[in-house]
Every structure is written in structure tokens, then in C-alpha cells.
């Protein structure tokens, strides 16, 4: 029997050091000076004008490059002077940008700008900069900026392209609607929880309808919810979220949304730090750990805590490693919530078997070798091998078997499977920490696999896969050789 432990409050991880502090600067109606006439300077001028600045450009060699922008700026105003800048030109400027050749000229410009009280940027000379331009994803008023602190602008542009691909252009119209509708919400004087509930509804509507702009019907429907929210404050709710086997990139978008809207997160020991980093930083975190054959919180205590916190009107995310519906005791937690009259939702996750199979490039089913997959737990509530295993199904040569958490029962499992008729030479594989940087696996026949476990490095959850679909993995590696050993070789 494992020792018990109590739920433990945990603080969010301290933020890592920042090379720069990202801020968004209001420039509408403010004087900005730009010195230079390169192609880069023209692009900076367009950005500054788009932000509503009263832009003054000094372009001694190519003033015509700014003519079209000056005639029709996207916002603000643009005045172009065909001469070199002078220190007096920087008077009253809030922001100053220069594209210059030499460090000496950069030093002169920086000194003049700072003397005038302006923030300075020197194009492609980060050592002289107070601030830097990032790569932009423009869904204004929704704006995303990416900075590499001047180290790799091309890399920043590549990241921008990735973000562009996942942010539909339709979000621009919804962001504009949020700006326009916000005064209506603020005028109601609602409590913080009620305002948050409204904007969560707005966000769901926006993300579900990015293919069209919001209209009056959307506005009226959303604003009508304010009456209901005010009459009946938001009720607490519980969301069971699958954290996957460890790699945070395997989280679903729905899982990330749940983590971003959580008031409290109850999470297991096996949930990776990378997954927790995606959660709302203001959310209260509580470790309600369950470790195989180690100290664990009682399930009844977790249920009671979950119901208590949600009963206080909070959104409680129960964050589970893998998929909450696969050996995650979800049924007990769902029953506890429903008995308390709480709304409960489930966000599935990538279970460890899928993560391990993807990492090792193994298809769990094949037309000629495996027509079904079966998941089993390696231990019961008493820590022993379950007594009700269908050994005939385990011995089926056309099945792929995945055994979860068999650290102390694997040898007994293998012996009984072979006794039931499973071919002792059936390919088998044990993997620890699937999808994580510390992942390690060992492969052999089912008969010799228990003797191979000591070759695995580190601790962490153990998963065993058995079946003919593993034959190529066995052939590609030396028998009873771990991935760490193969890499070393």
C-alpha cells in the first residue's frame, strides 16, 4: 500500500529572465522622427504611420521613396524633408528612429534624441537601441509582436509566419468588436468574476466564428447574457483536461483554452512543467499527486477538494497526465461533480500509448498483423497484477497490447501471458517518459523483456507495448538494447 499525502498548494514557476520587456506604445498624435532613406527606413515609416504617429522624415538622398506614403498614410501624418537631420529637429519627439551607416553617426543621433527625451531605435544596431521593432502579426487591434532581441530577425520572421498560420484573419473583426462593446460591459459595474464570465463567452464566440465578422445579432446576444450573469452569478465548474504524456506541443487547443481560463488547477506529479507553463499565471496551482507505488493523495480527498473549490464559483481544471478517460479515474471525479450539481466538461488528451507509438513510428494496428488494440493497467488498487485479466485476449497474436504502469508486475504478467499461449518470441518494448526529452526505451521478446528493464535510464512512468507491430522496431535495434545505449554506440 502506498503512503498517503495531502493536496499541496504550489506557486507558478518564476518567470525566466527576459532579454527585453515587451510593451505596446501609443503613438497617435505624437511626434516621431525618422532619419534615413533606405528600404528598411521606408518600412519603418509605414509602421510608424500605421500606428498614428505624426511622422517627420529626414531623407537627404531618396525623399521620393516616401512620397506615396506621405500622400496617403494609413493613419497619422507623414512630412518628408530632403535633407540631413539636425539636433533641433528632435525637439518634442516621443520616439526617434535612424538608419545610419556608422557608429559615430548612431552615437550622435542617440545623444540628440535622448537629450530631447525621446526613446531611440537605430536600425540593425541593437547596441544603440532603447527599443527594437519586432516581427508583427497584424489583426489590429489584436497585435502580436515577436522579438529575438536583435539576434536573429530572420528567425523572428519565421516564427511570425507560424503564428500567422494559426490566427485567422477574421479575428481582426472580433477584436474590433471587443473594443467597441467594452464600454457597454464596463457601464454595468459588474464584479470581476461576472466580467470575466462575459469575456469568456465572447472569446468562445470569436474563436468559433472566425470565418465571419460579428454583427448586431452577436452583440445583442452577448450583451443579453449580462442580465443573466448579473441575476445569477457564474456557477463554479470543473474541466477534466488531458495533459498528454509530457510534450506540451501535444496539447489540444481546447486544453490550452481551459488552462488559460482556470481559477484553480489540480494537477498530478506526472504533468510536465512545459504543460503548466501554458496555464494562466494567476491561477492557483495545487499538486494532488498520485505516483505509482509512492505517496499519493487519496481520491476521496481530491474529489472533495475539487467540489469545494468549484462550489465557491471557481473554474477548476483537473489536469491529468495522458487522457483523463484512460486509467485516470475520471468516472469517480465525474460522479462527484454531478452529485454536487456541478457542471463538468472533459477535454481528452493524447494517451501515453499514442505518444509512445508516434515517437517510435509504430502503427498500433496493421491489416496483416494487428486488427485491434487493447489497453490494460499493470496493477489494481492493491498494487498487484489485476486478477480479472482475460489471458486468452492477451495471447491473441492479432492484437496489440499496451500495458500501463507495470513497474512491479511485469514479470508476472509476461509469465502468465506465455503460459496462456502467447508466443515467447512476440516482440515487446518498454518505454519510460514517452515524448519527453528524457524518453528511453528498450526492446526484446516478451520472454526477456523483464530482464531488460534495468537498462532503462532515469525514473518516470513505464509503458509496455506487445505485439507483431513492433517487429520492425526489434529488427532495427540490437536485442535488449535501450535507446540511450544505441545513441551512445
JSON list of N, CA and C in Angstrom, two decimals, residues 374 376-379 385-386 389-391 393-395 401-404 406 408-420 422 446 449-450 464-466:
[
{"chain": "A", "resi": 374, "resn": "UNK", "atom": "N", "xyz": [-5.54, -3.27, -27.34]},
{"chain": "A", "resi": 374, "resn": "UNK", "atom": "CA", "xyz": [-6.12, -3.39, -26.00]},
{"chain": "A", "resi": 374, "resn": "UNK", "atom": "C", "xyz": [-5.21, -2.72, -24.98]},
{"chain": "A", "resi": 376, "resn": "UNK", "atom": "N", "xyz": [-4.38, -2.13, -20.96]},
{"chain": "A", "resi": 376, "resn": "UNK", "atom": "CA", "xyz": [-4.56, -2.74, -19.64]},
{"chain": "A", "resi": 376, "resn": "UNK", "atom": "C", "xyz": [-3.77, -1.96, -18.61]},
{"chain": "A", "resi": 377, "resn": "UNK", "atom": "N", "xyz": [-4.25, -1.98, -17.38]},
{"chain": "A", "resi": 377, "resn": "UNK", "atom": "CA", "xyz": [-3.47, -1.42, -16.29]},
{"chain": "A", "resi": 377, "resn": "UNK", "atom": "C", "xyz": [-2.60, -2.52, -15.69]},
{"chain": "A", "resi": 378, "resn": "UNK", "atom": "N", "xyz": [-1.39, -2.17, -15.31]},
{"chain": "A", "resi": 378, "resn": "UNK", "atom": "CA", "xyz": [-0.46, -3.16, -14.78]},
{"chain": "A", "resi": 378, "resn": "UNK", "atom": "C", "xyz": [-0.67, -3.47, -13.32]},
{"chain": "A", "resi": 379, "resn": "UNK", "atom": "N", "xyz": [-1.54, -2.73, -12.64]},
{"chain": "A", "resi": 379, "resn": "UNK", "atom": "CA", "xyz": [-1.77, -3.02, -11.22]},
{"chain": "A", "resi": 379, "resn": "UNK", "atom": "C", "xyz": [-3.17, -2.58, -10.83]},
{"chain": "A", "resi": 385, "resn": "UNK", "atom": "N", "xyz": [-0.94, -7.31, -9.72]},
{"chain": "A", "resi": 385, "resn": "UNK", "atom": "CA", "xyz": [-1.48, -7.56, -11.03]},
{"chain": "A", "resi": 385, "resn": "UNK", "atom": "C", "xyz": [-2.96, -7.88, -10.90]},
{"chain": "A", "resi": 386, "resn": "UNK", "atom": "N", "xyz": [-3.83, -7.23, -11.68]},
{"chain": "A", "resi": 386, "resn": "UNK", "atom": "CA", "xyz": [-5.27, -7.49, -11.56]},
{"chain": "A", "resi": 386, "resn": "UNK", "atom": "C", "xyz": [-5.59, -8.96, -11.78]},
{"chain": "A", "resi": 389, "resn": "UNK", "atom": "N", "xyz": [-7.78, -10.36, -15.51]},
{"chain": "A", "resi": 389, "resn": "UNK", "atom": "CA", "xyz": [-7.28, -10.19, -16.87]},
{"chain": "A", "resi": 389, "resn": "UNK", "atom": "C", "xyz": [-7.74, -11.35, -17.75]},
{"chain": "A", "resi": 390, "resn": "UNK", "atom": "N", "xyz": [-8.18, -11.05, -18.95]},
{"chain": "A", "resi": 390, "resn": "UNK", "atom": "CA", "xyz": [-8.57, -12.07, -19.92]},
{"chain": "A", "resi": 390, "resn": "UNK", "atom": "C", "xyz": [-7.31, -12.54, -20.65]},
{"chain": "A", "resi": 391, "resn": "UNK", "atom": "N", "xyz": [-6.72, -13.61, -20.14]},
{"chain": "A", "resi": 391, "resn": "UNK", "atom": "CA", "xyz": [-5.44, -14.06, -20.67]},
{"chain": "A", "resi": 391, "resn": "UNK", "atom": "C", "xyz": [-5.56, -14.59, -22.09]},
{"chain": "A", "resi": 393, "resn": "UNK", "atom": "N", "xyz": [-7.34, -13.18, -24.41]},
{"chain": "A", "resi": 393, "resn": "UNK", "atom": "CA", "xyz": [-7.22, -11.99, -25.25]},
{"chain": "A", "resi": 393, "resn": "UNK", "atom": "C", "xyz": [-5.77, -11.53, -25.33]},
{"chain": "A", "resi": 394, "resn": "UNK", "atom": "N", "xyz": [-5.04, -11.66, -24.22]},
{"chain": "A", "resi": 394, "resn": "UNK", "atom": "CA", "xyz": [-3.64, -11.26, -24.22]},
{"chain": "A", "resi": 394, "resn": "UNK", "atom": "C", "xyz": [-2.82, -12.14, -25.16]},
{"chain": "A", "resi": 395, "resn": "UNK", "atom": "N", "xyz": [-3.17, -13.42, -25.22]},
{"chain": "A", "resi": 395, "resn": "UNK", "atom": "CA", "xyz": [-2.42, -14.37, -26.06]},
{"chain": "A", "resi": 395, "resn": "UNK", "atom": "C", "xyz": [-2.80, -14.28, -27.54]},
{"chain": "A", "resi": 401, "resn": "UNK", "atom": "N", "xyz": [-1.09, -5.19, -27.54]},
{"chain": "A", "resi": 401, "resn": "UNK", "atom": "CA", "xyz": [-1.39, -4.97, -26.13]},
{"chain": "A", "resi": 401, "resn": "UNK", "atom": "C", "xyz": [-0.52, -3.85, -25.58]},
{"chain": "A", "resi": 402, "resn": "UNK", "atom": "N", "xyz": [-1.13, -2.92, -24.87]},
{"chain": "A", "resi": 402, "resn": "UNK", "atom": "CA", "xyz": [-0.39, -1.84, -24.21]},
{"chain": "A", "resi": 402, "resn": "UNK", "atom": "C", "xyz": [-0.68, -1.95, -22.73]},
{"chain": "A", "resi": 403, "resn": "UNK", "atom": "N", "xyz": [0.38, -2.05, -21.96]},
{"chain": "A", "resi": 403, "resn": "UNK", "atom": "CA", "xyz": [0.28, -2.24, -20.51]},
{"chain": "A", "resi": 403, "resn": "UNK", "atom": "C", "xyz": [0.77, -0.98, -19.81]},
{"chain": "A", "resi": 404, "resn": "UNK", "atom": "N", "xyz": [-0.10, -0.37, -19.02]},
{"chain": "A", "resi": 404, "resn": "UNK", "atom": "CA", "xyz": [0.21, 0.86, -18.32]},
{"chain": "A", "resi": 404, "resn": "UNK", "atom": "C", "xyz": [0.70, 0.56, -16.90]},
{"chain": "A", "resi": 406, "resn": "UNK", "atom": "N", "xyz": [3.33, -0.99, -15.29]},
{"chain": "A", "resi": 406, "resn": "UNK", "atom": "CA", "xyz": [3.59, -2.35, -14.82]},
{"chain": "A", "resi": 406, "resn": "UNK", "atom": "C", "xyz": [4.95, -2.52, -14.13]},
{"chain": "A", "resi": 408, "resn": "UNK", "atom": "N", "xyz": [6.17, -3.07, -11.22]},
{"chain": "A", "resi": 408, "resn": "UNK", "atom": "CA", "xyz": [6.43, -4.17, -10.29]},
{"chain": "A", "resi": 408, "resn": "UNK", "atom": "C", "xyz": [5.73, -5.46, -10.66]},
{"chain": "A", "resi": 409, "resn": "UNK", "atom": "N", "xyz": [4.94, -5.43, -11.72]},
{"chain": "A", "resi": 409, "resn": "UNK", "atom": "CA", "xyz": [4.17, -6.63, -12.06]},
{"chain": "A", "resi": 409, "resn": "UNK", "atom": "C", "xyz": [4.50, -7.20, -13.43]},
{"chain": "A", "resi": 410, "resn": "UNK", "atom": "N", "xyz": [5.49, -6.62, -14.11]},
{"chain": "A", "resi": 410, "resn": "UNK", "atom": "CA", "xyz": [5.74, -7.01, -15.49]},
{"chain": "A", "resi": 410, "resn": "UNK", "atom": "C", "xyz": [6.16, -8.48, -15.61]},
{"chain": "A", "resi": 411, "resn": "UNK", "atom": "N", "xyz": [7.02, -8.94, -14.74]},
{"chain": "A", "resi": 411, "resn": "UNK", "atom": "CA", "xyz": [7.50, -10.32, -14.86]},
{"chain": "A", "resi": 411, "resn": "UNK", "atom": "C", "xyz": [6.33, -11.30, -14.70]},
{"chain": "A", "resi": 412, "resn": "UNK", "atom": "N", "xyz": [5.50, -11.05, -13.71]},
{"chain": "A", "resi": 412, "resn": "UNK", "atom": "CA", "xyz": [4.35, -11.93, -13.51]},
{"chain": "A", "resi": 412, "resn": "UNK", "atom": "C", "xyz": [3.41, -11.87, -14.72]},
{"chain": "A", "resi": 413, "resn": "UNK", "atom": "N", "xyz": [3.21, -10.67, -15.26]},
{"chain": "A", "resi": 413, "resn": "UNK", "atom": "CA", "xyz": [2.36, -10.53, -16.44]},
{"chain": "A", "resi": 413, "resn": "UNK", "atom": "C", "xyz": [2.91, -11.33, -17.61]},
{"chain": "A", "resi": 414, "resn": "UNK", "atom": "N", "xyz": [4.19, -11.20, -17.88]},
{"chain": "A", "resi": 414, "resn": "UNK", "atom": "CA", "xyz": [4.80, -11.90, -19.01]},
{"chain": "A", "resi": 414, "resn": "UNK", "atom": "C", "xyz": [4.72, -13.42, -18.83]},
{"chain": "A", "resi": 415, "resn": "UNK", "atom": "N", "xyz": [4.99, -13.90, -17.62]},
{"chain": "A", "resi": 415, "resn": "UNK", "atom": "CA", "xyz": [4.93, -15.34, -17.37]},
{"chain": "A", "resi": 415, "resn": "UNK", "atom": "C", "xyz": [3.53, -15.88, -17.60]},
{"chain": "A", "resi": 416, "resn": "UNK", "atom": "N", "xyz": [2.51, -15.17, -17.10]},
{"chain": "A", "resi": 416, "resn": "UNK", "atom": "CA", "xyz": [1.15, -15.66, -17.27]},
{"chain": "A", "resi": 416, "resn": "UNK", "atom": "C", "xyz": [0.69, -15.56, -18.72]},
{"chain": "A", "resi": 417, "resn": "UNK", "atom": "N", "xyz": [1.13, -14.52, -19.44]},
{"chain": "A", "resi": 417, "resn": "UNK", "atom": "CA", "xyz": [0.77, -14.38, -20.84]},
{"chain": "A", "resi": 417, "resn": "UNK", "atom": "C", "xyz": [1.34, -15.53, -21.66]},
{"chain": "A", "resi": 418, "resn": "UNK", "atom": "N", "xyz": [2.59, -15.90, -21.39]},
{"chain": "A", "resi": 418, "resn": "UNK", "atom": "CA", "xyz": [3.23, -17.01, -22.10]},
{"chain": "A", "resi": 418, "resn": "UNK", "atom": "C", "xyz": [2.54, -18.32, -21.73]},
{"chain": "A", "resi": 419, "resn": "UNK", "atom": "N", "xyz": [2.21, -18.49, -20.46]},
{"chain": "A", "resi": 419, "resn": "UNK", "atom": "CA", "xyz": [1.50, -19.70, -20.03]},
{"chain": "A", "resi": 419, "resn": "UNK", "atom": "C", "xyz": [0.14, -19.82, -20.69]},
{"chain": "A", "resi": 420, "resn": "UNK", "atom": "N", "xyz": [-0.48, -18.67, -21.02]},
{"chain": "A", "resi": 420, "resn": "UNK", "atom": "CA", "xyz": [-1.80, -18.68, -21.66]},
{"chain": "A", "resi": 420, "resn": "UNK", "atom": "C", "xyz": [-1.71, -18.91, -23.16]},
{"chain": "A", "resi": 422, "resn": "UNK", "atom": "N", "xyz": [0.71, -17.09, -25.37]},
{"chain": "A", "resi": 422, "resn": "UNK", "atom": "CA", "xyz": [1.39, -16.05, -26.14]},
{"chain": "A", "resi": 422, "resn": "UNK", "atom": "C", "xyz": [2.79, -16.54, -26.51]},
{"chain": "A", "resi": 446, "resn": "UNK", "atom": "N", "xyz": [8.95, -10.80, -25.56]},
{"chain": "A", "resi": 446, "resn": "UNK", "atom": "CA", "xyz": [8.16, -10.73, -24.33]},
{"chain": "A", "resi": 446, "resn": "UNK", "atom": "C", "xyz": [8.81, -11.58, -23.22]},
{"chain": "A", "resi": 449, "resn": "UNK", "atom": "N", "xyz": [11.88, -9.42, -21.82]},
{"chain": "A", "resi": 449, "resn": "UNK", "atom": "CA", "xyz": [11.70, -8.00, -21.52]},
{"chain": "A", "resi": 449, "resn": "UNK", "atom": "C", "xyz": [11.88, -7.66, -20.04]},
{"chain": "A", "resi": 450, "resn": "UNK", "atom": "N", "xyz": [11.35, -8.45, -19.08]},
{"chain": "A", "resi": 450, "resn": "UNK", "atom": "CA", "xyz": [11.54, -8.08, -17.66]},
{"chain": "A", "resi": 450, "resn": "UNK", "atom": "C", "xyz": [13.01, -7.95, -17.28]},
{"chain": "A", "resi": 464, "resn": "UNK", "atom": "N", "xyz": [4.48, -0.49, -21.49]},
{"chain": "A", "resi": 464, "resn": "UNK", "atom": "CA", "xyz": [4.94, -1.67, -22.21]},
{"chain": "A", "resi": 464, "resn": "UNK", "atom": "C", "xyz": [4.00, -1.93, -23.38]},
{"chain": "A", "resi": 465, "resn": "UNK", "atom": "N", "xyz": [4.59, -2.19, -24.54]},
{"chain": "A", "resi": 465, "resn": "UNK", "atom": "CA", "xyz": [3.82, -2.50, -25.75]},
{"chain": "A", "resi": 465, "resn": "UNK", "atom": "C", "xyz": [4.23, -3.89, -26.23]},
{"chain": "A", "resi": 466, "resn": "UNK", "atom": "N", "xyz": [3.23, -4.68, -26.65]},
{"chain": "A", "resi": 466, "resn": "UNK", "atom": "CA", "xyz": [3.46, -6.07, -27.03]},
{"chain": "A", "resi": 466, "resn": "UNK", "atom": "C", "xyz": [2.70, -6.36, -28.32]}
]
